[in-house]
Every structure is written in structure tokens, then in C-alpha cells.
Coordinates of C-alpha atoms in Angstrom, one line a residue:
M875 CA -59.5 -87.6 -0.9
N876 CA -58.9 -89.7 -4.0
T877 CA -55.7 -91.7 -4.4
P878 CA -53.1 -89.6 -6.3
C879 CA -53.1 -90.4 -10.0
L880 CA -50.2 -89.4 -12.2
K881 CA -51.2 -88.5 -15.8
R882 CA -48.0 -88.4 -18.0
Y883 CA -47.6 -86.6 -21.3
K884 CA -44.6 -86.3 -23.6
E885 CA -45.3 -82.6 -24.5
L886 CA -47.9 -80.0 -23.5
K887 CA -48.2 -76.3 -24.0
S888 CA -48.4 -76.0 -20.3
T889 CA -49.6 -78.4 -17.6
N890 CA -51.7 -75.7 -16.1
T891 CA -53.3 -74.9 -19.4
F892 CA -54.1 -78.6 -20.0
V893 CA -55.7 -78.9 -16.5
L894 CA -57.8 -75.8 -17.0
E895 CA -59.0 -76.9 -20.5
N896 CA -59.9 -80.4 -19.1
F897 CA -61.0 -79.5 -15.6
D898 CA -64.4 -81.2 -15.7
G899 CA -62.8 -84.6 -16.4
L900 CA -60.2 -84.3 -13.6
K901 CA -60.4 -84.7 -9.9
T902 CA -58.5 -83.8 -6.8
G903 CA -55.6 -86.2 -6.6
D904 CA -54.9 -86.0 -10.3
V905 CA -51.4 -84.8 -11.2
V906 CA -50.6 -83.8 -14.8
I907 CA -47.0 -84.1 -15.7
A908 CA -45.2 -83.2 -19.0
D909 CA -41.8 -84.1 -20.1
V910 CA -41.6 -80.8 -22.0
Q911 CA -43.6 -77.6 -22.0
T912 CA -43.8 -75.4 -25.1
S913 CA -45.5 -72.4 -23.6
G914 CA -44.8 -72.6 -19.9
R915 CA -45.5 -69.5 -17.8
G916 CA -45.2 -68.1 -14.3
R917 CA -47.0 -65.6 -12.1
F918 CA -48.2 -62.4 -13.7
D919 CA -48.1 -63.9 -17.2
R920 CA -44.3 -64.2 -17.2
V921 CA -42.8 -66.8 -19.5
W922 CA -41.1 -69.8 -17.8
E923 CA -37.8 -69.6 -19.8
G924 CA -36.6 -72.8 -21.4
S925 CA -38.0 -76.3 -21.5
S926 CA -35.9 -79.3 -20.9
P927 CA -36.9 -83.0 -20.3
E928 CA -34.4 -82.9 -17.4
N929 CA -36.8 -80.6 -15.5
I930 CA -40.1 -81.2 -13.8
Y931 CA -43.3 -79.6 -15.0
M932 CA -46.4 -80.7 -13.1
T933 CA -49.8 -79.5 -12.0
F934 CA -51.9 -80.6 -9.1
V935 CA -55.7 -80.6 -9.6
I936 CA -57.5 -79.1 -6.7
K937 CA -61.3 -79.6 -6.7
P938 CA -62.4 -79.8 -3.0
E939 CA -66.0 -80.7 -2.1
N940 CA -66.1 -77.7 0.2
I941 CA -65.2 -74.8 -2.0
T942 CA -66.3 -72.1 0.4
D943 CA -63.9 -73.0 3.3
F944 CA -60.9 -74.3 1.4
P945 CA -57.7 -72.2 1.9
F946 CA -57.1 -71.6 -1.8
V947 CA -55.1 -68.4 -1.0
N948 CA -52.4 -70.3 0.8
L949 CA -52.0 -73.2 -1.7
T950 CA -48.8 -72.0 -3.3
Q951 CA -47.3 -71.4 0.1
Y952 CA -48.2 -74.9 1.1
L953 CA -46.5 -76.3 -2.0
S954 CA -43.5 -74.1 -1.5
V955 CA -43.0 -75.6 2.0
V956 CA -43.4 -79.1 0.7
L957 CA -40.7 -78.5 -1.9
N958 CA -38.3 -76.7 0.4
R959 CA -38.7 -79.3 3.0
I960 CA -37.6 -82.0 0.6
L961 CA -34.6 -80.0 -0.6
N962 CA -33.5 -79.2 3.0
R963 CA -34.2 -82.6 4.5
D964 CA -33.5 -85.1 1.8
F965 CA -30.7 -83.3 -0.2
E966 CA -29.2 -81.0 2.5
I967 CA -29.7 -78.1 0.2
K968 CA -29.8 -74.8 2.0
S969 CA -32.6 -73.4 0.0
N970 CA -35.2 -71.0 1.2
I971 CA -38.6 -69.5 0.2
K972 CA -38.8 -66.0 -1.3
W973 CA -42.3 -64.8 -0.3
P974 CA -44.7 -65.9 -1.4
N975 CA -43.6 -69.1 -3.1
D976 CA -40.3 -69.1 -5.1
I977 CA -37.6 -71.5 -4.0
L978 CA -34.1 -70.0 -4.0
C979 CA -30.6 -71.3 -3.3
D980 CA -27.9 -68.7 -2.9
G981 CA -30.3 -66.1 -4.4
K982 CA -30.9 -68.2 -7.5
K983 CA -34.3 -69.6 -8.4
L984 CA -34.8 -73.4 -8.4
S985 CA -38.5 -73.5 -8.7
G986 CA -41.6 -71.4 -9.4
I987 CA -45.2 -72.0 -8.6
L988 CA -48.4 -70.8 -10.3
A989 CA -52.0 -71.3 -9.1
E990 CA -54.8 -70.5 -11.6
G991 CA -58.5 -70.7 -10.8
K992 CA -61.2 -72.3 -12.9
A993 CA -64.7 -71.0 -13.1
T994 CA -67.6 -72.2 -15.2
G995 CA -70.7 -70.2 -15.8
G996 CA -69.7 -67.8 -13.1
T997 CA -69.2 -70.7 -10.6
F998 CA -65.8 -71.2 -9.1
K999 CA -64.7 -74.9 -9.5
G1000 CA -61.2 -75.1 -8.2
V1001 CA -57.5 -74.5 -9.0
A1002 CA -54.7 -75.7 -11.2
L1003 CA -51.6 -75.6 -9.0
G1004 CA -48.6 -75.8 -11.2
V1005 CA -44.9 -76.0 -10.4
G1006 CA -41.7 -76.0 -12.6
I1007 CA -38.5 -77.3 -11.0
N1008 CA -35.0 -77.0 -12.5
V1009 CA -33.7 -80.5 -11.7
N1010 CA -30.7 -81.7 -13.9
C1011 CA -29.8 -78.8 -16.1
D1012 CA -26.1 -78.0 -16.3
L1013 CA -24.5 -74.5 -16.1
S1014 CA -24.8 -73.9 -19.9
F1015 CA -28.6 -74.0 -19.6
F1016 CA -28.4 -70.8 -17.5
D1017 CA -26.1 -68.8 -19.7
E1018 CA -28.9 -66.3 -20.3
L1019 CA -30.6 -67.0 -17.0
P1020 CA -28.1 -65.8 -14.4
Q1021 CA -30.9 -65.5 -11.8
A1022 CA -31.7 -69.2 -12.0
S1023 CA -30.0 -72.5 -11.1
S1024 CA -30.8 -76.2 -10.8
I1025 CA -30.6 -78.9 -8.1
S1026 CA -27.9 -80.7 -10.0
V1027 CA -25.8 -77.5 -10.3
V1028 CA -26.2 -76.9 -6.5
L1029 CA -25.3 -80.5 -5.6
G1030 CA -22.6 -81.0 -8.4
K1031 CA -24.3 -84.2 -9.5
R1032 CA -27.4 -85.5 -11.2
I1033 CA -30.3 -86.7 -9.2
D1034 CA -33.1 -89.3 -10.0
K1035 CA -35.8 -87.0 -11.4
E1036 CA -38.5 -89.7 -11.2
E1037 CA -37.8 -90.4 -7.5
F1038 CA -37.8 -86.7 -6.7
L1039 CA -41.1 -86.3 -8.5
R1040 CA -42.7 -89.2 -6.5
N1041 CA -41.4 -87.7 -3.3
I1042 CA -43.1 -84.4 -4.1
V1043 CA -46.4 -86.1 -4.8
N1044 CA -46.3 -88.2 -1.6
E1045 CA -45.2 -85.2 0.5
F1046 CA -47.9 -83.0 -0.9
F1047 CA -50.7 -85.3 -0.2
R1048 CA -49.4 -86.6 3.1
D1049 CA -50.8 -83.5 4.9
F1050 CA -53.2 -82.2 2.3
E1051 CA -56.4 -83.2 4.2
E1052 CA -55.1 -81.4 7.3
F1053 CA -54.1 -78.3 5.3
S1054 CA -57.6 -78.2 3.8
K1055 CA -58.9 -77.9 7.3
R1056 CA -56.3 -75.6 9.0
G1057 CA -54.9 -73.6 6.1
F1058 CA -51.8 -71.5 6.7
A1059 CA -51.9 -72.3 10.4
L1060 CA -50.6 -75.8 9.6
I1061 CA -47.5 -74.6 7.9
A1062 CA -47.0 -71.2 9.6
D1063 CA -44.1 -72.0 11.9
E1064 CA -42.2 -74.0 9.2
Y1065 CA -42.9 -71.3 6.5
K1066 CA -41.6 -68.5 8.7
K1067 CA -38.3 -70.4 9.3
M1068 CA -38.0 -71.0 5.6
C1069 CA -38.7 -67.4 4.5
K1070 CA -36.0 -64.7 4.5
F1071 CA -36.7 -61.0 4.6
N1072 CA -34.4 -58.0 4.4
K1073 CA -35.1 -55.1 6.7
T1074 CA -36.2 -53.1 3.6
V1075 CA -38.3 -54.8 0.9
K1076 CA -39.2 -53.7 -2.6
I1077 CA -42.6 -54.8 -3.7
S1078 CA -43.6 -55.1 -7.3
A1079 CA -46.6 -56.6 -9.3
S1080 CA -48.9 -55.4 -6.5
A1081 CA -51.4 -52.7 -5.9
N1082 CA -48.8 -51.4 -3.4
D1083 CA -45.7 -51.3 -5.5
G1084 CA -42.8 -49.5 -3.6
V1085 CA -40.1 -49.8 -1.0
Y1086 CA -41.1 -50.5 2.6
K1087 CA -39.7 -51.4 6.0
F1088 CA -40.5 -55.1 6.6
D1089 CA -42.4 -55.6 9.8
S1090 CA -43.7 -59.2 10.0
L1091 CA -45.2 -62.2 8.3
N1092 CA -48.8 -62.3 9.4
S1093 CA -50.7 -65.4 10.6
D1094 CA -52.5 -65.7 7.3
G1095 CA -49.3 -65.6 5.2
T1096 CA -49.6 -61.9 4.1
L1097 CA -47.0 -59.3 4.9
S1098 CA -47.1 -56.3 7.2
V1099 CA -44.9 -53.4 6.0
T1100 CA -44.5 -49.7 6.8
D1101 CA -44.1 -47.1 4.1
E1102 CA -41.8 -44.0 4.2
K1103 CA -44.6 -42.0 5.9
G1104 CA -45.0 -44.5 8.7
K1105 CA -48.2 -46.0 7.4
K1106 CA -48.6 -49.7 8.0
I1107 CA -49.8 -51.7 5.0
T1108 CA -50.8 -55.3 4.4
I1109 CA -49.4 -56.9 1.3
V1110 CA -51.6 -59.7 0.0
N1111 CA -49.8 -60.6 -3.2
G1112 CA -46.9 -59.4 -5.4
D1113 CA -43.2 -60.0 -5.7
I1114 CA -40.3 -59.1 -3.4
L1115 CA -37.4 -57.8 -5.5
C1116 CA -35.0 -57.2 -2.6

């Protein structure tokens, strides 16, 4: 893999949008970072509310040579483990992962991840793997976002954003080659410990919206649930609301 290369910009509509629009000129190892995003978004076309230079907005360029066997489906889970590991280990923050990839602390969102594929002429080329992290925002920033928080609010102090950003990049690429070979199996044990599930889960933004009994997290990162009629269903993507 190429040595990580950080590409910095004062302002972008979205780091993912920039990567997708300039995909041919980028390579795996490139990381696009913006001080401010004017049109950030999350999964299912949701708007990433607010844009502060105190936060991190970044996108990893993923263009593996072996497209066919690369574990694209688990990329966001891999990044969520990387982020949560740093928060748990280096900052002693008791954060967790809400399946499949949101980072929460005390039920409030610290980070969101969005992977978007790139295809040219019907040929799949790779993925823009974006992440937004609330870093040094104070409480007033969340007056209209009661479901969100920031690292500085949790810790009660500011942190060095640049150092945190470098730690993310280093941690992401440290095991990236191994992840590209083993996929979810590499992070399965750690991911399971980081994820929390209620006995009953409400799934939205999925082909199987509804309320289910949670059974298990599968070996490929999907969920096994049971509906009210006792039918077992595998949930591949979506959101857990409770």
C-alpha cells in the first residue's frame, strides 16, 4: 500500500464529494481533510448538521488492486473499531459502537461514517470512506442537536485535534493490509465487545423495517433477529433506533 498522504483544504462541500469527483487522480492512502464542510451528509442522504473548524471531516480513498475480494461491505465497521479503540484506549472515554458504525457516548453521537462507491462506465473502482467527528465543540453547539455530543464535552477539556487526526490515520493504516485480506474476521471479537444491543431492536432505513428480538451479531457483521411471528431474519444494513 502507498504511504498515507494527507490532502488538506480550507473548505469543501464534502470530503466524500471531493473524492468521488476526483477519484481517478487519487490513490489508496490518500486522505482528504477539510477544515469546514458546507454540505456534509451522512448515511441515507441525511444532512450532517453544523460545520465547525473545531471538528474533523475526512475521507479515506480506497482503491485496492484486487477489487473482487476486498471486504468493502465491512469498511465502515473497521473504521468504527479504529475510532472507538482510540477513544477507549487513549482518552478513557467509555464510548461504544451502535451497529453498524456510529460512535456513541452515553447515548449521544460523537461520530458518523459514510462509505460511497465509485463506478466509471459500469466498472466499480473503489470507495470514498468518510467520517465526521465532533471534537472540540462546546455545549452551545448542541442546543438543537440533543442527540449529539463532542469529545471535549465528554472530557470537560479541549483536545489537540491535529494529534487526534494523525492518530486516526496511523491506526487506520496500521492493520489495513491485514483487514484487506481477512475482512470482518480481523475485527470481529473487538467489534462485538464494542457493540451494545437491547433485547428488542427497532430497525429503520432497511428493507426489513420493524421491531425484532435481537439474536446475534453474525460472523460477517450482519445481524440475526427474530420477528413477532418467530421468523428469523438477517439484517444487512439499516439503522437501529433502540
